[in-house]
Coordinates of C-alpha atoms and ligand atoms in Angstrom, one line a residue:
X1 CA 22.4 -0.6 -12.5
X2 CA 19.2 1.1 -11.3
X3 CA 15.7 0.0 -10.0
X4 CA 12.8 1.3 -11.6
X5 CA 10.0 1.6 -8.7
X6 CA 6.4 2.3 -10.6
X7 CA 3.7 4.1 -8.0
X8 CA 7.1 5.7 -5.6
X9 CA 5.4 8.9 -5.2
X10 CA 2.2 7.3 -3.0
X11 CA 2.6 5.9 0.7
X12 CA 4.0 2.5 0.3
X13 CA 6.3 3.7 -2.8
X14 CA 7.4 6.9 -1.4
X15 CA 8.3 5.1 2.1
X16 CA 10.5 2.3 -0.3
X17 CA 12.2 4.7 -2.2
X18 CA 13.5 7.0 0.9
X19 CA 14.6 3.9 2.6
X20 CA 16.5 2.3 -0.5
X21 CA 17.9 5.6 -1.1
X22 CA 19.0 5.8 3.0
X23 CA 20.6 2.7 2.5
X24 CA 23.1 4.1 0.0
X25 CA 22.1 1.7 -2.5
X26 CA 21.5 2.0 -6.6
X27 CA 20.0 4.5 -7.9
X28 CA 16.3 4.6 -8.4
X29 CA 13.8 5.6 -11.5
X30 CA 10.5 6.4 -9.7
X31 CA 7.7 6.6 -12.5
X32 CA 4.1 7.5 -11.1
X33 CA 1.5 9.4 -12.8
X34 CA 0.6 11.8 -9.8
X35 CA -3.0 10.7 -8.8
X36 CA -4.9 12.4 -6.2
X37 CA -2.8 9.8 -4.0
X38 CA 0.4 10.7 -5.2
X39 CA 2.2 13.3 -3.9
X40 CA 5.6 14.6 -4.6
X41 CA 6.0 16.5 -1.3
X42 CA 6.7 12.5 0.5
X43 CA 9.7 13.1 -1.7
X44 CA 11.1 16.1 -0.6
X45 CA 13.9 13.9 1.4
X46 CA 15.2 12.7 -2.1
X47 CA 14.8 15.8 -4.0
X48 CA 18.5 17.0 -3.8
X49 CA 19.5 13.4 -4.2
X50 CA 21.3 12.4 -7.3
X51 CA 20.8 9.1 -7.0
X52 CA 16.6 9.4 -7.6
X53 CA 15.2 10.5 -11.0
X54 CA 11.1 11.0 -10.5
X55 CA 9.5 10.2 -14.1
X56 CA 5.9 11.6 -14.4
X57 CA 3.9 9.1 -16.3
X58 CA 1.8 6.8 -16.9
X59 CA 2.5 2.7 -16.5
X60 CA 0.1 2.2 -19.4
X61 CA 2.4 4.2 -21.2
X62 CA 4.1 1.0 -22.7
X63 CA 6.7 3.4 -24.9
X64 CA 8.0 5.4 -22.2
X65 CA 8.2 2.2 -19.7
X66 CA 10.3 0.7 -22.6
X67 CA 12.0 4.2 -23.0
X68 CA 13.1 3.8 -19.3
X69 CA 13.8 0.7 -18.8
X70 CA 17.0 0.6 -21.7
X71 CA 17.7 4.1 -20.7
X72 CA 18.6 3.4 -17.2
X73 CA 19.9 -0.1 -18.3
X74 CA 17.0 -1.4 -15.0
X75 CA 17.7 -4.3 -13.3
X76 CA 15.0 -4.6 -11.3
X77 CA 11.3 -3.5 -10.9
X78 CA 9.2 -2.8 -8.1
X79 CA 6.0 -2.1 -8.8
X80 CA 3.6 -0.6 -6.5
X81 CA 1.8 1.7 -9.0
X82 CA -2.4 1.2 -8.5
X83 CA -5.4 2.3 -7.8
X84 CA -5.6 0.9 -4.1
X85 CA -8.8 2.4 -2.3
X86 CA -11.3 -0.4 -1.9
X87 CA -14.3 2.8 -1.2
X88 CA -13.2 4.2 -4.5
X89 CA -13.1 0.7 -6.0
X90 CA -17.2 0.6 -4.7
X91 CA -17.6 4.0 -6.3
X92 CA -16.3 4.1 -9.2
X93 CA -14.1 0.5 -10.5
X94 CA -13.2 1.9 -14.3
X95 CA -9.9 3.5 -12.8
X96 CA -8.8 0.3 -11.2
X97 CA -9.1 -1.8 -14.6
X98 CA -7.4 0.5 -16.3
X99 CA -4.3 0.9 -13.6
X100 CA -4.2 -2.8 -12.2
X101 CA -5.2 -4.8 -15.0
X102 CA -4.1 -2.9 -18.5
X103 CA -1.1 -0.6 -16.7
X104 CA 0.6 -4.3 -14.9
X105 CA 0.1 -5.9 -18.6
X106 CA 2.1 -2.4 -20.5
X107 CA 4.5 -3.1 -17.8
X108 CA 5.0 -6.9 -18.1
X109 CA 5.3 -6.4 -22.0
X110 CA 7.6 -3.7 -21.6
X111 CA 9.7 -6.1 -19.2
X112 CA 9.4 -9.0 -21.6
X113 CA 11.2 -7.0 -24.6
X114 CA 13.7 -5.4 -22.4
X115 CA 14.7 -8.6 -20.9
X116 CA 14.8 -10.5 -23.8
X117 CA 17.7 -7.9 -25.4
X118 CA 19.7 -8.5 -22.1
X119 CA 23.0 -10.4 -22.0
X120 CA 22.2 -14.2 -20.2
X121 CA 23.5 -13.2 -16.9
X122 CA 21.6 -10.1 -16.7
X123 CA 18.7 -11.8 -17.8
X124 CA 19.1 -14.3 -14.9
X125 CA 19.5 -11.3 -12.3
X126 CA 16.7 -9.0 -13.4
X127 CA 13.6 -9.1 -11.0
X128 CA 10.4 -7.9 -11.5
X129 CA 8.5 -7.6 -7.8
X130 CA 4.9 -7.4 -8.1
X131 CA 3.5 -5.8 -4.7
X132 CA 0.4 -7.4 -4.6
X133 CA -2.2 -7.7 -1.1
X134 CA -3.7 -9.8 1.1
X135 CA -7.6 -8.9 0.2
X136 CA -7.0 -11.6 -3.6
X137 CA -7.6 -14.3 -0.9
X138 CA -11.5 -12.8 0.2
X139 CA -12.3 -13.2 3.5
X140 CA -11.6 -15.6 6.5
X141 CA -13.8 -16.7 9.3
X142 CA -13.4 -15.7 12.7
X143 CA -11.2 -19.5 13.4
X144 CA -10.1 -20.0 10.0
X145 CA -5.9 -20.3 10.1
X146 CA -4.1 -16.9 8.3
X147 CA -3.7 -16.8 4.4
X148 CA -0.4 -18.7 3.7
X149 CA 1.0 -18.9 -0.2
X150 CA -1.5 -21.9 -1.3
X151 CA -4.8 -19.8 -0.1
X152 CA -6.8 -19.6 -3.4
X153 CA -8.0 -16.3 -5.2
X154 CA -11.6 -15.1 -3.9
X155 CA -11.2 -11.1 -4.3
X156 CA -14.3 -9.8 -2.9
X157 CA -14.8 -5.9 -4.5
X158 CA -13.7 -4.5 -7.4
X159 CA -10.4 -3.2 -5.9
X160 CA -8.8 -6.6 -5.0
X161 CA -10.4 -8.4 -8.3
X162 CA -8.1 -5.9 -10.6
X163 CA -5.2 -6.8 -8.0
X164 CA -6.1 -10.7 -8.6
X165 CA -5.9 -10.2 -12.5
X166 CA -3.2 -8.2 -12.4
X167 CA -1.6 -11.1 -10.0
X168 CA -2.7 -13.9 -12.7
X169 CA -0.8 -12.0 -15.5
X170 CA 2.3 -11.8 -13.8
X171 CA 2.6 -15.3 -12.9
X172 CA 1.6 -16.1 -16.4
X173 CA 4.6 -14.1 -17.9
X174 CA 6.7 -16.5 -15.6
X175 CA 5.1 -19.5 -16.9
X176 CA 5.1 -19.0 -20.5
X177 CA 7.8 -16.8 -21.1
X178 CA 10.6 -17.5 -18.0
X179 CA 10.2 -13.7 -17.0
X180 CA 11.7 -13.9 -13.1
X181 CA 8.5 -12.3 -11.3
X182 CA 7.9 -12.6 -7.7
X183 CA 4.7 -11.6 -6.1
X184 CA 4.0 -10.3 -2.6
X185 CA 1.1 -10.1 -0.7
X186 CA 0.9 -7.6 2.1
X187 CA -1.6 -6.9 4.9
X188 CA -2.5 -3.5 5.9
X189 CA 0.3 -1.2 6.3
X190 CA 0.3 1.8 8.5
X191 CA 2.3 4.6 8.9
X192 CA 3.8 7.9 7.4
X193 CA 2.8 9.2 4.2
X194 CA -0.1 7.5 3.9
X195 CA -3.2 9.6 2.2
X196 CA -5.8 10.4 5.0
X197 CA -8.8 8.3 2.9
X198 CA -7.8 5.4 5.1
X199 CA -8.6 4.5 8.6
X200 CA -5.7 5.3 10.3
X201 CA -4.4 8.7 8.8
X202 CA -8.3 9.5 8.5
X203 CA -9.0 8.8 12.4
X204 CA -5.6 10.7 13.7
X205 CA -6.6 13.8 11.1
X206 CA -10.6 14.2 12.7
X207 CA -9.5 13.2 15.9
X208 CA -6.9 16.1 15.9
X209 CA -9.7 18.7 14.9
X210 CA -12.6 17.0 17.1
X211 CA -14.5 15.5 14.1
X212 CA -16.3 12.5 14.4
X213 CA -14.7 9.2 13.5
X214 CA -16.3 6.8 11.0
X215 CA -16.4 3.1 11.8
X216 CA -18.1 1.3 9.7
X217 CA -20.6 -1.4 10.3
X218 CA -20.3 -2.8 13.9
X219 CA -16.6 -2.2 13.7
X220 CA -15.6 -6.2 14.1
X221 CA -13.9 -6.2 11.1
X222 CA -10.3 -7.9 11.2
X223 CA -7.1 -6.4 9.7
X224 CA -3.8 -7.5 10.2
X225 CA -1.7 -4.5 10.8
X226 CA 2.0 -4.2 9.7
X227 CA 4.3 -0.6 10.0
X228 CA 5.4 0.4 6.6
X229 CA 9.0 0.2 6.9
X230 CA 9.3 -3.2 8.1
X231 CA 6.7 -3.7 4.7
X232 CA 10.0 -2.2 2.7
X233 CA 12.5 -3.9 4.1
X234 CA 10.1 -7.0 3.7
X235 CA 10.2 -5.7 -0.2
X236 CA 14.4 -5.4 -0.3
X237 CA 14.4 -8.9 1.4
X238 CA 12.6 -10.5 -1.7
X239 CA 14.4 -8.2 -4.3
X240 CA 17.8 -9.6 -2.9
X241 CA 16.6 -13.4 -2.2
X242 CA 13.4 -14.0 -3.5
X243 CA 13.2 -17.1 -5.6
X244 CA 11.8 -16.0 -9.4
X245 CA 8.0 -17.4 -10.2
X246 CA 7.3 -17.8 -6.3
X247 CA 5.1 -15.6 -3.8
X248 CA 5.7 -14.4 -0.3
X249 CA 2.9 -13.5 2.3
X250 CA 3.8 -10.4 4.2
X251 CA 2.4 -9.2 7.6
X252 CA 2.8 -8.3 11.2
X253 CA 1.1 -11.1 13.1
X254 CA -1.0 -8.6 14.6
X255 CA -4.7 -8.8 14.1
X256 CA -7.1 -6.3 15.4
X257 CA -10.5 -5.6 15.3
X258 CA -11.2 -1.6 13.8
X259 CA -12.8 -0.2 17.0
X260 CA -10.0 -1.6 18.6
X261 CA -7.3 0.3 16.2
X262 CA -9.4 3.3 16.5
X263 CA -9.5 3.6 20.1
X264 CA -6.1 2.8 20.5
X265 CA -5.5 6.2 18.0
X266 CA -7.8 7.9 20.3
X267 CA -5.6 6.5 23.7
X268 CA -2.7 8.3 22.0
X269 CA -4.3 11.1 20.7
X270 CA -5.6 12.0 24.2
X271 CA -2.0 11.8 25.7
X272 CA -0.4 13.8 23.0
X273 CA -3.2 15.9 21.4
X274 CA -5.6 16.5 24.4
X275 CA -9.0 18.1 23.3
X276 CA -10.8 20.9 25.4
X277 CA -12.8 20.4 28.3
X278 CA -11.4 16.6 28.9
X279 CA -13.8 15.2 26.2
X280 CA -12.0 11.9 25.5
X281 CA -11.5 11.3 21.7
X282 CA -13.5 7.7 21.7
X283 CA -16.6 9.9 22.5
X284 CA -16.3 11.3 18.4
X285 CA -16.4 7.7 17.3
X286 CA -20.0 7.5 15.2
X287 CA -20.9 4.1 13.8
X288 CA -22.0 4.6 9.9
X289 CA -23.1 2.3 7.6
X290 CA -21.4 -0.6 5.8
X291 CA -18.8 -0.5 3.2
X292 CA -20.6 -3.0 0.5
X293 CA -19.4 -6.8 0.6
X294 CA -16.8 -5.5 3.5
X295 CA -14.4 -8.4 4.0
X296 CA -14.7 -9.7 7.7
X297 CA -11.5 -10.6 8.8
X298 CA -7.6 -10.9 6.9
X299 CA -4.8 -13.0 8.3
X300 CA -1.3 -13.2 7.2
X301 CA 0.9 -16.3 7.7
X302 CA 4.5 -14.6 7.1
X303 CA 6.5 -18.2 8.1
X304 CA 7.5 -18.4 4.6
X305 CA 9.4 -15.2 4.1
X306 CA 10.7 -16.0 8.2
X307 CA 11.9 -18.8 7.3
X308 CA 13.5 -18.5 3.8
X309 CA 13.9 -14.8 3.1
X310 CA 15.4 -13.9 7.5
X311 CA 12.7 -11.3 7.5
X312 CA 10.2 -10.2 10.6
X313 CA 9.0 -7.1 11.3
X314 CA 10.9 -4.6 13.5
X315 CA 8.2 -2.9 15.4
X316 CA 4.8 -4.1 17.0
X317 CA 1.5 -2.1 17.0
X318 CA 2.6 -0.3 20.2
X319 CA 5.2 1.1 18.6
X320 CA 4.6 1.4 15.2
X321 CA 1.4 3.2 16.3
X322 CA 2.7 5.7 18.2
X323 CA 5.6 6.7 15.9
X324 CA 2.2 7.4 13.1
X325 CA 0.6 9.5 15.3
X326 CA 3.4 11.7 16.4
X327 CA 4.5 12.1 12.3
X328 CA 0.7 13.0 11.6
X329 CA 0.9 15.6 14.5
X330 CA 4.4 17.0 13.9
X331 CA 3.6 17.2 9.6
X332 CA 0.8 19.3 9.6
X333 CA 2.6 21.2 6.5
X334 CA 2.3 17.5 4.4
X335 CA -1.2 16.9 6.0
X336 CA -2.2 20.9 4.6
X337 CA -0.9 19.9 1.2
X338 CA -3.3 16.3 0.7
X339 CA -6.2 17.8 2.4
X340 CA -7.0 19.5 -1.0
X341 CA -10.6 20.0 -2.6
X342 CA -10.3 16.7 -4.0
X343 CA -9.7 15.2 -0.7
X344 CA -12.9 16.8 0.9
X345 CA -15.4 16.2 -2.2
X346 CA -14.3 12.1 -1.6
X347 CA -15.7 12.9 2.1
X348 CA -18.9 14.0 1.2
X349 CA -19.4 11.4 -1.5
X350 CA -18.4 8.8 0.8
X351 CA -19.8 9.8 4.2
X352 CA -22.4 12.0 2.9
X353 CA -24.2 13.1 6.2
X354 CA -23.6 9.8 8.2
X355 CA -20.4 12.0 9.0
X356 CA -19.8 15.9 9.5
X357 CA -17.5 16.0 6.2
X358 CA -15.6 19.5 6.3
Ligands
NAD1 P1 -1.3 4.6 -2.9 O1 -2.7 4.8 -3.5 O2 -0.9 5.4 -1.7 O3 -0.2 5.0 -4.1 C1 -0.4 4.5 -5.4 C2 0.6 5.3 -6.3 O4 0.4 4.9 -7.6 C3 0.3 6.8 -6.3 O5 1.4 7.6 -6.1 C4 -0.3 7.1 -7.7 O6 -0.1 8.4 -8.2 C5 0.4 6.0 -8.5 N1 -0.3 5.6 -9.7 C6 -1.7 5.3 -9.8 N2 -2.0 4.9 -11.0 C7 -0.8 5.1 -11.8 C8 -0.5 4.8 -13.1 N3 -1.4 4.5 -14.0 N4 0.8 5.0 -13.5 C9 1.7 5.4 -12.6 N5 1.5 5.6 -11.3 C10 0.2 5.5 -10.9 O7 -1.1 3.1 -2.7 P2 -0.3 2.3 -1.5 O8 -1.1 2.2 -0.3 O9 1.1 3.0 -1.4 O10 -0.1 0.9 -2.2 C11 1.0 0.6 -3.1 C12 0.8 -0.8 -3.6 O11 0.8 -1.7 -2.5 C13 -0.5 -1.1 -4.3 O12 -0.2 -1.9 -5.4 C14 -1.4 -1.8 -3.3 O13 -2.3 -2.6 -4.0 C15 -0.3 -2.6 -2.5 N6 -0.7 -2.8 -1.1 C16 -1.1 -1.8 -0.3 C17 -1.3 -2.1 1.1 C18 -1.7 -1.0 2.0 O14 -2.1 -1.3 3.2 N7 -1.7 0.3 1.6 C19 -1.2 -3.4 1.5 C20 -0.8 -4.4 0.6 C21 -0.5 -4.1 -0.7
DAU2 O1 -5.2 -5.6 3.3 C1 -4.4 -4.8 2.5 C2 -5.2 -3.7 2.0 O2 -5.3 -2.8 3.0 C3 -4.6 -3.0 0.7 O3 -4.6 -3.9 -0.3 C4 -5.4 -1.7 0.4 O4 -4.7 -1.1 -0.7 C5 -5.4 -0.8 1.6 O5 -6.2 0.3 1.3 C6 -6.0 -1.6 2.8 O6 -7.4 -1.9 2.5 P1 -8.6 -1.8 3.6 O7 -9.9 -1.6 3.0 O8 -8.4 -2.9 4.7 O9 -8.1 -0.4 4.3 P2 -8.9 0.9 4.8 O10 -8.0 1.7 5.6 O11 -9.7 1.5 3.8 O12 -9.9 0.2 5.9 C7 -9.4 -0.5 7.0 C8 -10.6 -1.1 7.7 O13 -11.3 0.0 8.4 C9 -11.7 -1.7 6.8 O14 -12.3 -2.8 7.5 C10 -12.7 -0.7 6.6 C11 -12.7 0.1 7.9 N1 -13.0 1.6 7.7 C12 -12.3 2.3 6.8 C13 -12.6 3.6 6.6 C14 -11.9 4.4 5.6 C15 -13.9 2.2 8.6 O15 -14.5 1.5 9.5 N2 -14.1 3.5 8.5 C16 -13.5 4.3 7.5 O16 -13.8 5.5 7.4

């Protein structure tokens, strides 16, 4: 029996499929298409390992999702594959209907005639595990309580609409045709492999090199920050218990304000990655302007999961935060290979001159 992870070659994915194959568990089927966010070199841990077959391709593909699925007699999906950068969403949204929207739909049909040739207690065992995010529920007030599993759907940009439709397909599949879908929804994960567009990897790459450091706005804006690997295990917890047709909230009880995240980068960064003359890295921090529509403030209640699933996350902030920055600063090699030209043409078309893009 083997899982078939869609999107294992970006951060969240890659992370999953190294710690499933650490585990010594089944083997795994990781189909991604390569985007600019994808990169095989998070992988190089499971390259020699026989127990991980990486598929290039595309989810939309619906013949070679089918082709997989008998081949490698699946029993369970987790699907990470999207387009997942709410900047690019702002920029350009065609790419995140397409992936989202169309790609979850290939894959939920693909599901729905593969299950529906399975023996009845195969069919009751298969999972499909749609990793799905906080930003469906919109934005909180400052006292509002966290997000629990009955917040309703009010997806703000263009990003987290496609991740709400792609949401309301997938419980449909459960309602009219019995397919055993669960859906997550995350807060913001941290940690290795994570492609330097967002605000942590970003801030640890032009801190290192003395470049400024975007905040955009006035820098209030809330996230709730959770370290990837307690995300996976979050993910295997569901896989193995997860009750088919319900959702799960998943977070690190840990809200912080982004000036607050970004100094706290540039706290560690001083310890470990001094610049010359004393400068202190907070001094690069340059406030630019808005991201359009920016959501003020995400919450996770996780006492769901807690309570039924056994799950909480293993490290806090503290740690979690200083294990990224010491993998940022000790993988220059990884960071070399993403900082390609497509990497720095996405600077200048976001930051333009409100930051020294380079
Ligand atoms: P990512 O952008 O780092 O990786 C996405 C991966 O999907 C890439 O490897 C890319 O090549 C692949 N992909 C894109 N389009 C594809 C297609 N059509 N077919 C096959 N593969 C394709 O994203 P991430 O941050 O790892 O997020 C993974 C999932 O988790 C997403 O669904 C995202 O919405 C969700 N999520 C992310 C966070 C977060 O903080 N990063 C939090 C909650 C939920
Ligand atoms: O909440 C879960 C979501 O978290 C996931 O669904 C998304 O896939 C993931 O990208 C992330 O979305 P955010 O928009 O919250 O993450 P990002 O790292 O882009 O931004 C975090 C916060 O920092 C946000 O309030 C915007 C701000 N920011 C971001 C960048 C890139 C800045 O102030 N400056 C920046 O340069």
């Amino acid at each position: 029996m083997t899982i078939l992870v869609t999107g294992g070659a970006g951060f969240i994915g890659a992370n999953f499929v190294l710690s499933c194959l650490r585990a010594g568990e089944e083997p795994v089927v990781n189909l991604d298409k390569l985007t600019y966010a994808g990169n095989l070199g998070s992988l190089a841990a499971a390259s020699a390992n026989p127990r991980h077959l990486f598929v290039k391709g595309d989810i939309c593909d619906l013949e070679l999702v089918s082709d997989l699925l008998r081949q490698h007699a699946v029993r369970a999906i987790v699907h990470f594959a999207a387009e997942s950068h709410v900047d690019r969403s702002i920029r350009g949204p065609e790419d995140f209907i397409r992936t989202n929207i169309t790609g979850t739909f290939r894959l939920l049909e693909a599901t729905r005639s593969y299950v529906a040739t399975l023996p009845a207690a195969a069919r009751e065992a298969f999972r499909f595990v749609n990793v799905s995010t906080d930003e469906v529920f919109g934005s909180l007030g400052p006292d509002a309580i966290p997000f629990d599993e009955t917040s309703g759907y009010f997806p703000n940009s263009p990003y987290s609409a496609s991740k709400a439709a792609g949401d309301h397909l997938v419980r449909s599949y459960f309602h009219t045709y019995g397919l055993p879908v669960i859906t997550t929804h995350c807060s913001n994960n941290y940690g290795p492999f994570q492609f330097p567009e967002k605000l942590i990897p970003l801030v640890i790459l032009r801190g290192q090199k003395g470049e400024s450091l975007p905040v955009y706005g006035d820098g209030m804006n809330v996230r709730d920050w959770l370290y990837v690997e307690d995300h996976c295990e979050a993910l295997r917890a569901v896989l193995a218990g997860g009750k088919p047709g319900a959702t799960y909230n998943i977070g690190g009880d840990c809200e912080k304000a982004n000036l607050d995240v970004v100094h706290e980068v540039c706290a560690l960064l001083d310890e470990l990655h001094p610049l010359p003359g004393e400068k202190a890295h907070r001094e690069l921090v340059r406030f630019v302007a808005d991201r359009p529509g920016h959501d003020r403030r995400y919450a996770i209640d996780a006492g769901k999961i807690r309570r039924e699933l056994g799950w909480r996350p293993a490290e806090d902030f503290r740690s979690g935060i200083r294990k990224t920055v010491v993998w940022y600063l000790q993988n220059q090699d990884w960071v070399n290979d993403v900082s390609s030209g497509e990497y720095r043409n996405w600077l200048a078309t976001n930051y333009g001159s409100g930051v020294d893009a380079q």
